[in-house]
Structures are given as structure tokens and as C-alpha cells.
Short mmCIF file of C-alpha atoms in Angstrom, two decimals:
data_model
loop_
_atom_site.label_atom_id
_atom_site.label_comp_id
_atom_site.label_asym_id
_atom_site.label_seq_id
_atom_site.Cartn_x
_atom_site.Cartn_y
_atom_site.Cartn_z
CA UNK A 582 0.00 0.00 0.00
CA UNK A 583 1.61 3.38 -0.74
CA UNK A 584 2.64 5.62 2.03
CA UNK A 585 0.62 9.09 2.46
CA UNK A 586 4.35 10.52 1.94
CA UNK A 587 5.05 9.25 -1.57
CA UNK A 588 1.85 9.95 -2.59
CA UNK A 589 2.69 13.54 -1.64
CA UNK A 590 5.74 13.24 -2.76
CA UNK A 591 4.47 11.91 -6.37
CA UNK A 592 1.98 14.94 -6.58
CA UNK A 593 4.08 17.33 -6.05
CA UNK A 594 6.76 16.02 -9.05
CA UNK A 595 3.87 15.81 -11.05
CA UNK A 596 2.92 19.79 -10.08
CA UNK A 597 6.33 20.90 -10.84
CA UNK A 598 6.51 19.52 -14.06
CA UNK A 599 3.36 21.41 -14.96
CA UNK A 600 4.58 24.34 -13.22
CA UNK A 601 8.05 24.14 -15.31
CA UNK A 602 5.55 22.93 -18.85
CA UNK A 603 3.53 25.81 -18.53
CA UNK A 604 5.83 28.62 -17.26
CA UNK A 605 8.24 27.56 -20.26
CA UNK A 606 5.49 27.53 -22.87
CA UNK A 607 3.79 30.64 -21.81
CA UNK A 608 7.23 32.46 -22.20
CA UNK A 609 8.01 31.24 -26.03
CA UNK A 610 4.24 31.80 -26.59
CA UNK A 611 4.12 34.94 -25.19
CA UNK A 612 7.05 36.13 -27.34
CA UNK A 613 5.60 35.03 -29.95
CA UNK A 614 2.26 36.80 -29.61
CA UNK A 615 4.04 39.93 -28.98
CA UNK A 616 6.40 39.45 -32.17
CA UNK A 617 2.94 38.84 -34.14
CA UNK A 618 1.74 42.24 -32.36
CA UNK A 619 4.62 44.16 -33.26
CA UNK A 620 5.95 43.06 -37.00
CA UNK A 621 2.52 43.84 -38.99
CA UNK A 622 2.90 44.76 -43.25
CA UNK A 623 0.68 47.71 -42.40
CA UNK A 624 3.38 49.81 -40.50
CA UNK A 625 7.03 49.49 -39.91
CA UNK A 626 7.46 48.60 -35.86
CA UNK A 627 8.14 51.70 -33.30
CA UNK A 628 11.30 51.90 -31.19
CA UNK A 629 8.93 51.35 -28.29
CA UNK A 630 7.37 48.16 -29.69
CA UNK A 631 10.90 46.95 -30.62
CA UNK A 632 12.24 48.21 -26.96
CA UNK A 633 9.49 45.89 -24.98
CA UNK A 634 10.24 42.43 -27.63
CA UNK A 635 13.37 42.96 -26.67
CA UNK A 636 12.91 43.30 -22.69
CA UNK A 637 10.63 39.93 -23.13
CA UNK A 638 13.75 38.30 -24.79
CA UNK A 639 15.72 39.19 -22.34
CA UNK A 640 14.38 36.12 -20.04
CA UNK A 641 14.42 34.07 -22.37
CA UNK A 642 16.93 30.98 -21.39
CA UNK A 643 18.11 27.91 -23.30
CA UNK A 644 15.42 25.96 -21.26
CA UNK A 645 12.25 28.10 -22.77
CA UNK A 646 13.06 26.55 -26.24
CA UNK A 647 13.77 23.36 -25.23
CA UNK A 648 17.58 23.54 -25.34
CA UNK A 649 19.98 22.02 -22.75
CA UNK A 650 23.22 24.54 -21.89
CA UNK A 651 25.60 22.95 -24.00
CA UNK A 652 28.61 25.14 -22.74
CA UNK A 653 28.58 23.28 -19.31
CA UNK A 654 29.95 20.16 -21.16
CA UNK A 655 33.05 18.99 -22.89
CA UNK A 656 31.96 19.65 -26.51
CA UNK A 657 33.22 16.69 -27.73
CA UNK A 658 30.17 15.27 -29.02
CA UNK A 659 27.10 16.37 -26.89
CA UNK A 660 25.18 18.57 -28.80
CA UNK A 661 22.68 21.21 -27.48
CA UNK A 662 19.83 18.39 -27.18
CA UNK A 663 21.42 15.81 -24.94
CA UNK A 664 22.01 13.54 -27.77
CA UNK A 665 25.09 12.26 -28.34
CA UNK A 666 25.34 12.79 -31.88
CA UNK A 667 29.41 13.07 -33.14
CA UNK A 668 32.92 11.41 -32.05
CA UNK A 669 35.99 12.94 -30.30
CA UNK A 670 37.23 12.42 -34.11
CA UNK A 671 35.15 14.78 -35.98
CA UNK A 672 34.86 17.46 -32.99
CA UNK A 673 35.79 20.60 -35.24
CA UNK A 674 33.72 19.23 -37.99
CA UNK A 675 30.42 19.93 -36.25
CA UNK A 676 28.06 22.05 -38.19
CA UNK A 677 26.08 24.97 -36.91
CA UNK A 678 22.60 23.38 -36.26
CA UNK A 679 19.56 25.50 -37.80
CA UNK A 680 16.38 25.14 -35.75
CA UNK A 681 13.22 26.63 -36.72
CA UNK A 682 10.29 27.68 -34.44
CA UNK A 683 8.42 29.89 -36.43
CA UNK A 684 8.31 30.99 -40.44
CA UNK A 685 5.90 33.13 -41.57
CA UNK A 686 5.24 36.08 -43.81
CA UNK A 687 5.92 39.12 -41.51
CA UNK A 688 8.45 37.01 -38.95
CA UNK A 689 10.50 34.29 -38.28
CA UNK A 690 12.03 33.06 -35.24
CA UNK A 691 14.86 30.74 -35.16
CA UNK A 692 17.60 29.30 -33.32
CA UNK A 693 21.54 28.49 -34.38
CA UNK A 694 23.15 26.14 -31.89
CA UNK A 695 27.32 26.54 -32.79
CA UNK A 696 30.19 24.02 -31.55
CA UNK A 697 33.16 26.02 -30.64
CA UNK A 698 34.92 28.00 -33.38
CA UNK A 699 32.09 27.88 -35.51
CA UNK A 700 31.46 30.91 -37.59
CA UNK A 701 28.74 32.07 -39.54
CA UNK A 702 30.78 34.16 -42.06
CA UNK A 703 30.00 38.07 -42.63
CA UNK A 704 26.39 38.35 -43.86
CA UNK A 705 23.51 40.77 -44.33
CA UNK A 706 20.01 41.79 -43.72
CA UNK A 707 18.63 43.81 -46.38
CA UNK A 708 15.64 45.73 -45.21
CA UNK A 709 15.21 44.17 -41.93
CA UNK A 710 14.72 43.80 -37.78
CA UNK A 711 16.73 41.41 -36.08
CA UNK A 712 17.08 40.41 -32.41
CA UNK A 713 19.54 38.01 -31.48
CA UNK A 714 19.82 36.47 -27.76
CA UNK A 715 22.59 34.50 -26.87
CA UNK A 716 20.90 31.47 -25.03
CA UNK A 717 24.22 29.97 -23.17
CA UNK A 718 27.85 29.92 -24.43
CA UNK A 719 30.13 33.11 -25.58
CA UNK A 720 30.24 34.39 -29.04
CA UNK A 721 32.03 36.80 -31.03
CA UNK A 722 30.10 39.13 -32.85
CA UNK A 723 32.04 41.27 -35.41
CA UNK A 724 29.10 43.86 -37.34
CA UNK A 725 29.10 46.64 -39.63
CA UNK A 726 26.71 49.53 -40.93
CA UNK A 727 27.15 51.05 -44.17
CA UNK A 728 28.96 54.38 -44.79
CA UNK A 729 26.13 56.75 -46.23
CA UNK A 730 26.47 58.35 -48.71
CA UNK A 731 28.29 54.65 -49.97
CA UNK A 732 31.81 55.09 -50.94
CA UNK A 733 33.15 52.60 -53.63
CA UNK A 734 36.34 51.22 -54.63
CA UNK A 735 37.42 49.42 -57.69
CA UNK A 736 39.81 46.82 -56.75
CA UNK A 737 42.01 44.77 -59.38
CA UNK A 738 42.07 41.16 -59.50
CA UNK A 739 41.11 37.94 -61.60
CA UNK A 740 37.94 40.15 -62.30
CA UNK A 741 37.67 43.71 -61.39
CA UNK A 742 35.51 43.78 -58.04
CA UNK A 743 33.78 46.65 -56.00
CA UNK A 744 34.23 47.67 -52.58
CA UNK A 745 31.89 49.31 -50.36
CA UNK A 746 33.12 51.30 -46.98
CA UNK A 747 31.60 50.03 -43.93
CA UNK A 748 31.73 51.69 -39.83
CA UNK A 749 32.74 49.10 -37.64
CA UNK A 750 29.35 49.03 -35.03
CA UNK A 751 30.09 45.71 -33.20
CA UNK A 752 33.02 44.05 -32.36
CA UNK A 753 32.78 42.49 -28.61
CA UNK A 754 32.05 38.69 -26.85
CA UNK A 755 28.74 38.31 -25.40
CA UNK A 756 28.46 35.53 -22.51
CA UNK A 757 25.05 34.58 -21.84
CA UNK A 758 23.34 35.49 -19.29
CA UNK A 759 23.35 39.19 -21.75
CA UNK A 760 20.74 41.68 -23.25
CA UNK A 761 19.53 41.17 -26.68
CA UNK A 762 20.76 42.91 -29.51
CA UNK A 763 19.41 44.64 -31.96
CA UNK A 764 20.26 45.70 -35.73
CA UNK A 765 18.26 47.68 -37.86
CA UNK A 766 18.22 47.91 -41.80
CA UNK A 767 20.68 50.96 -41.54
CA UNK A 768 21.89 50.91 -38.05
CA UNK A 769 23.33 48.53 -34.92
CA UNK A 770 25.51 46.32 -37.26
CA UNK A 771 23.51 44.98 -40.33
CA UNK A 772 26.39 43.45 -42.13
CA UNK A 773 27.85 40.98 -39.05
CA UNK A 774 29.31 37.69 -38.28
CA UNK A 775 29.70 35.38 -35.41
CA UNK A 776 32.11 33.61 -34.26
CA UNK A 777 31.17 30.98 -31.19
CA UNK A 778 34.04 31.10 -28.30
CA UNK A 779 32.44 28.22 -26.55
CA UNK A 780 29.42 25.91 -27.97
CA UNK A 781 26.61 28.54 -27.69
CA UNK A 782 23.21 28.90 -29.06
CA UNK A 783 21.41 32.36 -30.22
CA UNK A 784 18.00 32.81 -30.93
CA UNK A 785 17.04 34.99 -33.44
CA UNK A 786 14.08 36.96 -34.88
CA UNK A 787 14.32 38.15 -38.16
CA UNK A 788 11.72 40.82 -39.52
CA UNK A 789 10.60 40.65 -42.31
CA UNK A 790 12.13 37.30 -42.87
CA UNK A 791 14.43 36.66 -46.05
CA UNK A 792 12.43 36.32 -49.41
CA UNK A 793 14.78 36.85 -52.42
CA UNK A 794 11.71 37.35 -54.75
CA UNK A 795 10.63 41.13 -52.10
CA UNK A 796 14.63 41.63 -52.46
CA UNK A 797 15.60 40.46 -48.87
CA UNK A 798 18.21 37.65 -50.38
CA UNK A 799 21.43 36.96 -48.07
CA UNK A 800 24.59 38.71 -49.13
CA UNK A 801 28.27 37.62 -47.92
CA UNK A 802 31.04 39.74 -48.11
CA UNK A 803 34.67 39.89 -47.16
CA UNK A 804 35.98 42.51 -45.19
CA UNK A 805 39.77 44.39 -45.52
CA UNK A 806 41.36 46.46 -43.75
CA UNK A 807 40.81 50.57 -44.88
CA UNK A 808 44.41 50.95 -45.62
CA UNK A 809 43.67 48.21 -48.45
CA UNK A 810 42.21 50.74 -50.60
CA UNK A 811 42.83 54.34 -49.18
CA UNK A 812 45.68 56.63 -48.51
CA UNK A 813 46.48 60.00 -46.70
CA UNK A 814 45.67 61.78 -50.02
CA UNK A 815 42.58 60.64 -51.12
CA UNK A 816 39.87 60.34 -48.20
CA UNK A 817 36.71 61.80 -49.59
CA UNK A 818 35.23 59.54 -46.69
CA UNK A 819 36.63 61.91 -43.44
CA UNK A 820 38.07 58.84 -42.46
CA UNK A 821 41.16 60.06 -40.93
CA UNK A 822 42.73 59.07 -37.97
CA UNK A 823 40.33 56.56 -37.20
CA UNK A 824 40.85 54.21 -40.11
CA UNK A 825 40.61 51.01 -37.21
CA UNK A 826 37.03 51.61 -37.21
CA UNK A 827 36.11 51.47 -41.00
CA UNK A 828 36.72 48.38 -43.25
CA UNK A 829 36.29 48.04 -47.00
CA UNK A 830 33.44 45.11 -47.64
CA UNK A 831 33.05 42.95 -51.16
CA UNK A 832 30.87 41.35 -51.88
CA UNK A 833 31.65 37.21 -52.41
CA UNK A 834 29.30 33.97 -53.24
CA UNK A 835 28.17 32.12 -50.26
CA UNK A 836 31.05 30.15 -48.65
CA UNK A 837 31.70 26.56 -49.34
CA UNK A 838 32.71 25.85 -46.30
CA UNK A 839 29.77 27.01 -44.22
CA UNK A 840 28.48 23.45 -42.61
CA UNK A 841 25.07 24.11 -41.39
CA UNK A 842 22.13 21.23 -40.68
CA UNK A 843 18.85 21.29 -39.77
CA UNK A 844 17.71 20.41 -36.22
CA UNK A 845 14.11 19.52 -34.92
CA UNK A 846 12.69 21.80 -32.61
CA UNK A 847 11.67 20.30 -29.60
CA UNK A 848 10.60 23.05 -27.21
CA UNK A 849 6.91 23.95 -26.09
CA UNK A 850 4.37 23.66 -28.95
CA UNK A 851 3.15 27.60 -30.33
CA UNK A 852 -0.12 28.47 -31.10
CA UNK A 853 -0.63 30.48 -34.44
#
């Protein structure tokens, strides 16, 4: 016969697990609402609007989305679900896992889960909104904004390419637990690329999302020094003295060495 004690015992592991289902769910569900709220084709969002998403993701932890921490282990093999899923052998041959939670006209949210020294290469965002919150780990991000008005280069080589000068906005380590960031079509680092320090996983929301045929296609550049391409005479930029904070950007095809695979989500459900 069981004991009044483990039937108290079993209730209350069986309240806890609701507590932790619902608490969890409710937080990806109510970002989500608010992201459907807030990214609308009517009206580009207000720096309020994009100010409280942000404070929301801001509590958002590795757990919400169904993610173990994946920095608190050895990295040789255990990937961000638990699973053990590669050998000590192929440790540095681990791609950067691409999960998606939601895809939809006016949003997407989505998750990259990198093994150390992983790097999504230098990349755009034509047009768009994008928070990113690092879940658990360190990465590297490295961003810039375009130089308005745009100042060109021609640079020689096999075939004669174009540069375009870029401000250096971002180029720090963020350790979760950290604040979201933020870019903007024209501002906070819209050209940027990440480089994970640890295994580490960043959720992102992307608005609008990519569509190639509206113009929003992904564009990957390179990125030299300013002294590539300038000198003391000829600075039409104002450039000067701070040269360390501008780079010349051109424009390349997608790397071939960018490993990326798709992963299943397996946090709380969302209701559309």
C-alpha cells in the first residue's frame, strides 16, 4: 500500500513539471504573440514596440526553447539536445545546427546552436529587424553599418571587383546570461558575423524574414582592412585618424565551407 508521503511526494513532481511545462510555454508563446503584435505589413514597428520584444527576450533561457546549456559540457560530441550525436574524431567538424520555431510572412524566429569556433561568415540583412539572444555559451560578434552616402572602390584582381566602406558598429564577446541585440536595416551592425568562443546557441528573430523574390536575399562579403584601398591623399570619406574603425566590404558567393544542418525543434508547442 503506498505511504501518504510518496503519494505527496508523487503529486508534487507531477505539479512541478506542470509548473516548469507551462511557465516555459507561456514564455516562447508569449514572445511570440508579442512578435505577431509588433511586426505587422501595415506599418514598420516603433522603437517602443521593438524596446518591450526585446525586454521579453531578455528572459528568455536555453530551457524556454527546449535547449539544454551545451557550454557546461566537454563539446566533444554532446550537442545542445542531450544527444550524443558526433565522435571525439570529428569534434571541429560539427556544423552549426539550424532550428526553426516559427516561419511566416511578416516574422521568423529561429535558433543556431554553434560548436566552438564555428562561424557564420559576414552576412547581411537587407531591409530588416533582427534580435539576437545568446541562449548559453560566448560568441564573437564582429558587425558593420554602411557608410552613407556609400563610398566605392574598384579593386584589381582575376575580375575587377567593387568595394563598399563600412563603420565598424560591433566588435565584442557576449556571454550569456546578456541583453539582446538589436540591428536595424541601416543601423546597430547589419552586415555581421559570429564567431562561437564556446558551444553557444542564439535565438534569433528576423523581420521581415528573407524572401529573395521582395529583395531580402542573403549577401556575404569579405571585409579588408581601410588601408587596403585608401591613402592620406585621397579620403573623400573623413576617415582620418580613425581608419581602425572602418573596413572596406566585397561582396563574395556564399562560402563553401559554411556546414550548417537542420535540427528539430523540440521546445513547447506555439499556437498560431
Amino acid at each position: 500500500m503506498e505511504s501518504i508521503c510518496m503519494r505527496l511526494f508523487r503529486r508534487f513532481c507531477t505539479m512541478t513539471q506542470k509548473h516548469r511545462n507551462t511557465s516555459s510555454s507561456s514564455a516562447i508563446q508569449t514572445l511570440y504573440d508579442l512578435c505577431a503584435q509588433t511586426f505587422t505589413p501595415s506599418s514598420p514597428p516603433s522603437t517602443h514596440a521593438i524596446h518591450k520584444l526585446s525586454s521579453l527576450l531578455d528572459f528568455i533561457g536555453p530551457a524556454d526553447v527546449g535547449l539544454t546549456d551545451a557550454s557546461k559540457t566537454d563539446d566533444r560530441g554532446h550537442g545542445p539536445f542531450g544527444v550524443f550525436s558526433f565522435n571525439r574524431v570529428d569534434r571541429w567538424a560539427q556544423p552549426i545546427t539550424y532550428v526553426d520555431i516559427h516561419e511566416g510572412e511578416n516574422f521568423t524566429m529561429c535558433i543556431f546552436c554553434f560548436p566552438t569556433s564555428s562561424v557564420i561568415p559576414l552576412h547581411d540583412h537587407p531591409g530588416m529587424t533582427v534580435l539576437s539572444k545568446v541562449l548559453y555559451g560566448s560568441l564573437h560578434v564582429k558587425a558593420y553599418d554602411w557608410v552613407e552616402p556609400a563610398c566605392t572602390r574598384k579593386i584589381q584582381g582575376a575580375d575587377l571587383s567593387t568595394v563598399g566602406l563600412a563603420k565598424l558598429a560591433v566588435d565584442k564577446v557576449l556571454t550569456a546570461p546578456c541583453s539582446t541585440s538589436v540591428l536595424y536595416p541601416r543601423t546597430g551592425g547589419n552586415v555581421h558575423c559570429f564567431t562561437a568562443i564556446t558551444p553557444c546557441a542564439v535565438l534569433d528573430i528576423l523581420a521581415p524574414p528573407y524572401d529573395e523574390f521582395s529583395g531580402r536575399r542573403c549577401s556575404y562579403y569579405r571585409d579588408y582592412p581601410y588601408s587596403s584601398f585608401s591613402n592620406e591623399d585621397d579620403d573623400p570619406s573623413g576617415v582620418g585618424k580613425a581608419e581602425d574603425q572602418y573596413a572596406w566590404l566585397e561582396l563574395i558567393d556564399a562560402p563553401d565551407d559554411l556546414y550548417m544542418t537542420s535540427g528539430t525543434y523540440t521546445g513547447p508547442a506555439i499556437k498560431n
